[in-house]
PDB file of C-alpha atoms in Angstrom:
ATOM      1  CA  MET A 600      84.339 112.762 105.182  1.00 50.00           C
ATOM      2  CA  ILE A 601      87.119 110.404 104.179  1.00 57.00           C
ATOM      3  CA  GLN A 602      86.161 106.847 105.069  1.00 59.00           C
ATOM      4  CA  VAL A 603      89.194 105.040 106.467  1.00 61.00           C
ATOM      5  CA  GLN A 604      89.216 101.314 107.143  1.00 60.00           C
ATOM      6  CA  ASP A 605      92.059  99.286 108.615  1.00 58.00           C
ATOM      7  CA  ASP A 606      91.863  95.872 106.966  1.00 54.00           C
ATOM      8  CA  GLY A 607      95.086  94.541 108.496  1.00 51.00           C
ATOM      9  CA  SER A 608      97.136  94.992 105.322  1.00 47.00           C
ATOM     10  CA  GLY A 609      96.929  98.772 105.286  1.00 52.00           C
ATOM     11  CA  LEU A 610      94.640 101.727 105.675  1.00 57.00           C
ATOM     12  CA  LEU A 611      92.082 101.745 102.872  1.00 56.00           C
ATOM     13  CA  PHE A 612      90.172 104.857 102.007  1.00 57.00           C
ATOM     14  CA  SER A 613      87.711 106.130  99.456  1.00 54.00           C
ATOM     15  CA  GLU A 614      88.318 109.565  97.987  1.00 54.00           C
ATOM     16  CA  ASP A 615      89.164 111.147  94.674  1.00 56.00           C
ATOM     17  CA  SER A 616      92.817 111.772  93.869  1.00 61.00           C
ATOM     18  CA  LEU A 617      94.664 113.676  96.565  1.00 75.00           C
ATOM     19  CA  LEU A 618      97.715 114.416  94.422  1.00 74.00           C
ATOM     20  CA  HIS A 619      96.849 118.130  94.345  1.00 79.00           C
ATOM     21  CA  LEU A 620      97.596 118.048  98.105  1.00 82.00           C
ATOM     22  CA  ARG A 621     100.855 116.128  97.498  1.00 84.00           C
ATOM     23  CA  ILE A 622      99.248 113.022  99.041  1.00 83.00           C
ATOM     24  CA  MET A 623     100.149 109.916  97.044  1.00 81.00           C
ATOM     25  CA  THR A 624      98.160 106.726  97.458  1.00 76.00           C
ATOM     26  CA  GLU A 625      98.486 103.319  95.873  1.00 73.00           C
ATOM     27  CA  PRO A 626      95.761 101.034  94.515  1.00 67.00           C
ATOM     28  CA  ILE A 627      95.505  97.688  96.238  1.00 65.00           C
ATOM     29  CA  GLY A 628      93.630  94.614  95.154  1.00 59.00           C
ATOM     30  CA  THR A 629      90.266  94.876  93.494  1.00 57.00           C
ATOM     31  CA  SER A 630      86.796  95.768  94.643  1.00 54.00           C
ATOM     32  CA  ARG A 631      84.238  93.008  95.108  1.00 56.00           C
ATOM     33  CA  GLN A 632      81.965  94.625  92.531  1.00 55.00           C
ATOM     34  CA  PHE A 633      84.613  94.655  89.799  1.00 53.00           C
ATOM     35  CA  PRO A 634      87.134  91.823  90.331  1.00 54.00           C
ATOM     36  CA  LEU A 635      88.722  92.400  86.916  1.00 53.00           C
ATOM     37  CA  GLN A 636      88.835  96.157  87.293  1.00 49.00           C
ATOM     38  CA  ASN A 637      91.399  98.609  86.166  1.00 51.00           C
ATOM     39  CA  LYS A 638      91.800 102.237  87.224  1.00 49.00           C
ATOM     40  CA  THR A 639      88.497 103.081  85.524  1.00 49.00           C
ATOM     41  CA  PHE A 640      86.581 101.536  88.415  1.00 51.00           C
ATOM     42  CA  ASP A 641      88.625 103.182  91.179  1.00 58.00           C
ATOM     43  CA  PRO A 642      90.222 100.275  93.044  1.00 60.00           C
ATOM     44  CA  PRO A 643      90.587 100.610  96.823  1.00 63.00           C
ATOM     45  CA  GLN A 644      93.496 102.852  97.761  1.00 70.00           C
ATOM     46  CA  VAL A 645      96.089 102.451 100.505  1.00 74.00           C
ATOM     47  CA  ILE A 646      97.073 105.537 102.433  1.00 79.00           C
ATOM     48  CA  MET A 647      99.813 105.764 105.037  1.00 85.00           C
ATOM     49  CA  ARG A 648      98.924 106.832 108.560  1.00 85.00           C
ATOM     50  CA  GLU A 649     101.445 109.680 108.179  1.00 89.00           C
ATOM     51  CA  GLN A 650      99.353 111.073 105.318  1.00 88.00           C
ATOM     52  CA  LEU A 651      96.175 110.946 107.399  1.00 85.00           C
ATOM     53  CA  TYR A 652      97.710 113.370 109.920  1.00 90.00           C
ATOM     54  CA  ILE A 653      98.244 115.848 107.092  1.00 89.00           C
ATOM     55  CA  LEU A 654      94.679 115.449 105.822  1.00 85.00           C
ATOM     56  CA  ARG A 655      93.342 115.935 109.344  1.00 86.00           C
ATOM     57  CA  ASP A 656      95.432 119.084 109.794  1.00 89.00           C
ATOM     58  CA  LEU A 657      94.170 120.387 106.433  1.00 86.00           C
ATOM     59  CA  GLY A 658      90.608 120.150 107.749  1.00 85.00           C
ATOM     60  CA  TYR A 659      89.452 116.837 106.282  1.00 80.00           C
ATOM     61  CA  ALA A 660      87.130 114.878 108.537  1.00 78.00           C
ATOM     62  CA  LEU A 661      88.296 111.307 109.057  1.00 77.00           C
ATOM     63  CA  SER A 662      86.105 108.364 109.961  1.00 73.00           C
ATOM     64  CA  GLN A 663      88.507 107.228 112.685  1.00 75.00           C
ATOM     65  CA  GLU A 664      90.541 108.887 115.414  1.00 82.00           C
ATOM     66  CA  LEU A 665      94.325 108.981 114.991  1.00 83.00           C
ATOM     67  CA  PRO A 666      96.822 108.157 117.750  1.00 84.00           C
ATOM     68  CA  ILE A 667      99.398 110.724 118.885  1.00 85.00           C
ATOM     69  CA  MET A 668     102.022 111.365 116.198  1.00 87.00           C
ATOM     70  CA  ASP A 669     105.126 109.213 116.503  1.00 90.00           C
ATOM     71  CA  GLU A 670     108.630 110.169 115.357  1.00 92.00           C
ATOM     72  CA  ARG A 671     108.090 108.579 111.943  1.00 92.00           C
ATOM     73  CA  SER A 672     104.998 110.727 111.337  1.00 93.00           C
ATOM     74  CA  LYS A 673     106.800 113.872 112.516  1.00 94.00           C
ATOM     75  CA  ILE A 674     109.641 113.280 110.044  1.00 95.00           C
ATOM     76  CA  PHE A 675     107.129 112.652 107.259  1.00 95.00           C
ATOM     77  CA  ARG A 676     105.348 115.919 108.132  1.00 94.00           C
ATOM     78  CA  LYS A 677     108.573 117.923 108.142  1.00 96.00           C
ATOM     79  CA  LEU A 678     109.532 116.601 104.687  1.00 96.00           C
ATOM     80  CA  TYR A 679     105.999 117.263 103.435  1.00 95.00           C
ATOM     81  CA  ASP A 680     106.145 120.830 104.792  1.00 94.00           C
ATOM     82  CA  LEU A 681     109.343 121.359 102.781  1.00 95.00           C
ATOM     83  CA  GLY A 682     107.259 120.799  99.631  1.00 94.00           C
ATOM     84  CA  TYR A 683     108.156 117.231  98.738  1.00 94.00           C
ATOM     85  CA  TYR A 684     105.886 114.431  97.542  1.00 93.00           C
ATOM     86  CA  LEU A 685     106.265 111.252  99.589  1.00 93.00           C
ATOM     87  CA  CYS A 686     104.955 107.720  99.274  1.00 90.00           C
ATOM     88  CA  SER A 687     105.809 104.323 100.708  1.00 89.00           C
ATOM     89  CA  GLY A 688     109.325 103.172  99.905  1.00 89.00           C
ATOM     90  CA  LEU A 689     108.886  99.519 100.839  1.00 86.00           C
ATOM     91  CA  SER A 690     109.259  98.306  97.265  1.00 85.00           C
ATOM     92  CA  PHE A 691     112.691 100.006  97.183  1.00 89.00           C
ATOM     93  CA  GLY A 692     113.831  98.831 100.615  1.00 88.00           C
ATOM     94  CA  GLY A 693     113.264 102.182 102.333  1.00 91.00           C
ATOM     95  CA  ASP A 694     110.715 103.934 104.489  1.00 93.00           C
ATOM     96  CA  TYR A 695     109.598 106.435 101.831  1.00 94.00           C
ATOM     97  CA  LEU A 696     110.261 107.554  98.288  1.00 93.00           C
ATOM     98  CA  LEU A 697     110.785 111.300  98.010  1.00 95.00           C
ATOM     99  CA  TYR A 698     109.887 113.209  94.865  1.00 95.00           C
ATOM    100  CA  LYS A 699     111.074 116.775  94.360  1.00 94.00           C
ATOM    101  CA  GLN A 700     108.498 117.315  91.613  1.00 91.00           C
ATOM    102  CA  ASN A 701     105.125 115.969  90.520  1.00 87.00           C
ATOM    103  CA  PRO A 702     105.331 112.149  90.530  1.00 86.00           C
ATOM    104  CA  GLU A 703     103.009 111.912  87.537  1.00 83.00           C
ATOM    105  CA  VAL A 704     105.811 113.427  85.464  1.00 88.00           C
ATOM    106  CA  HIS A 705     109.049 112.680  87.359  1.00 90.00           C
ATOM    107  CA  HIS A 706     110.662 109.694  89.042  1.00 92.00           C
ATOM    108  CA  ALA A 707     111.515 109.665  92.737  1.00 92.00           C
ATOM    109  CA  ASP A 708     114.811 111.326  93.594  1.00 93.00           C
ATOM    110  CA  TYR A 709     115.530 109.637  96.929  1.00 95.00           C
ATOM    111  CA  ILE A 710     114.957 106.499  98.906  1.00 93.00           C
ATOM    112  CA  VAL A 711     114.377 107.751 102.442  1.00 95.00           C
ATOM    113  CA  HIS A 712     115.596 105.768 105.452  1.00 94.00           C
ATOM    114  CA  LEU A 713     114.597 106.867 108.947  1.00 94.00           C
ATOM    115  CA  LYS A 714     117.863 106.140 110.721  1.00 89.00           C
ATOM    116  CA  SER A 715     120.518 108.192 112.481  1.00 85.00           C
ATOM    117  CA  GLN A 716     122.996 105.326 112.768  1.00 87.00           C
ATOM    118  CA  ILE A 717     123.647 102.628 110.241  1.00 85.00           C
ATOM    119  CA  GLN A 718     125.705  99.463 110.118  1.00 89.00           C
ATOM    120  CA  ALA A 719     128.269  99.023 107.336  1.00 89.00           C
ATOM    121  CA  GLN A 720     126.518  95.983 105.809  1.00 87.00           C
ATOM    122  CA  ASP A 721     123.201  97.895 105.733  1.00 87.00           C
ATOM    123  CA  LEU A 722     124.872 100.834 104.011  1.00 86.00           C
ATOM    124  CA  ILE A 723     126.273  98.495 101.371  1.00 84.00           C
ATOM    125  CA  SER A 724     122.831  96.925 100.799  1.00 86.00           C
ATOM    126  CA  TYR A 725     121.078 100.293 100.559  1.00 86.00           C
ATOM    127  CA  SER A 726     123.820 101.599  98.275  1.00 84.00           C
ATOM    128  CA  ARG A 727     123.601  98.695  95.850  1.00 82.00           C
ATOM    129  CA  LEU A 728     119.869  99.072  95.544  1.00 83.00           C
ATOM    130  CA  GLY A 729     120.090 102.862  95.238  1.00 84.00           C
ATOM    131  CA  VAL A 730     122.634 102.650  92.430  1.00 82.00           C
ATOM    132  CA  ASN A 731     120.591 100.055  90.527  1.00 82.00           C
ATOM    133  CA  VAL A 732     117.378 102.094  90.631  1.00 87.00           C
ATOM    134  CA  LYS A 733     119.178 105.430  90.086  1.00 87.00           C
ATOM    135  CA  LYS A 734     118.063 106.981  93.366  1.00 91.00           C
ATOM    136  CA  ASP A 735     120.137 108.682  96.024  1.00 91.00           C
ATOM    137  CA  LEU A 736     119.783 107.766  99.702  1.00 93.00           C
ATOM    138  CA  LEU A 737     118.396 110.227 102.220  1.00 94.00           C
ATOM    139  CA  PHE A 738     118.806 109.372 105.907  1.00 95.00           C
ATOM    140  CA  CYS A 739     116.509 111.314 108.259  1.00 96.00           C
ATOM    141  CA  TRP A 740     116.052 111.519 112.013  1.00 95.00           C
ATOM    142  CA  LEU A 741     114.905 113.971 114.653  1.00 95.00           C
ATOM    143  CA  ASP A 742     117.296 115.649 117.073  1.00 94.00           C
ATOM    144  CA  ASP A 743     115.351 117.630 119.696  1.00 92.00           C
ATOM    145  CA  ASP A 744     112.400 117.826 117.278  1.00 91.00           C
ATOM    146  CA  ARG A 745     114.666 119.255 114.544  1.00 94.00           C
ATOM    147  CA  LEU A 746     114.970 117.353 111.259  1.00 95.00           C
ATOM    148  CA  GLU A 747     118.490 116.106 110.552  1.00 95.00           C
ATOM    149  CA  THR A 748     119.415 114.643 107.171  1.00 95.00           C
ATOM    150  CA  ARG A 749     122.371 113.086 105.409  1.00 93.00           C
ATOM    151  CA  VAL A 750     122.465 112.317 101.688  1.00 92.00           C
ATOM    152  CA  ILE A 751     124.485 109.706  99.865  1.00 89.00           C
ATOM    153  CA  ARG A 752     124.644 110.682  96.225  1.00 87.00           C
ATOM    154  CA  TRP A 753     126.076 108.577  93.432  1.00 77.00           C
ATOM    155  CA  GLN A 754     128.360 109.780  90.678  1.00 74.00           C
ATOM    156  CA  ARG A 755     126.649 108.475  87.557  1.00 67.00           C
ATOM    157  CA  PHE A 756     128.762 108.065  84.471  1.00 66.00           C
ATOM    158  CA  GLN A 757     127.298 108.427  80.997  1.00 65.00           C
ATOM    159  CA  SER A 758     128.427 105.781  78.529  1.00 62.00           C
TER     160      SER A 758
END
């Protein structure tokens, strides 16, 4: 059983790597036993609620019940079902980072934003960040439970 605990800053869990399932987690803080730990001591991991739905559907027993899937979780699931790796995109100003290939070897390809409409000033902000971190923008939304996407791709010049 995967032990899940909501500590207010995120969902913490204890489990070996889930990367083979295309579930990416992030270490957070340190454990009380090893305050100066590194990855050797397995720091607590943060998992997104969207990823817990996938684990549940794959047959993993969870220590807490999940609410009904919201639109955000449905979009995450549809992208996951297309074979992509996804993790939180907060550090890049988006909802998710999308990797086409194994994130242990490749960088993220897209910053995902869950929006169907966007203001001009937001598009400029997202674009500036996307160009600086060499990631394209992927806008996603649901239309009658069907995934709709739009991509903004940058022309990168080699110097």
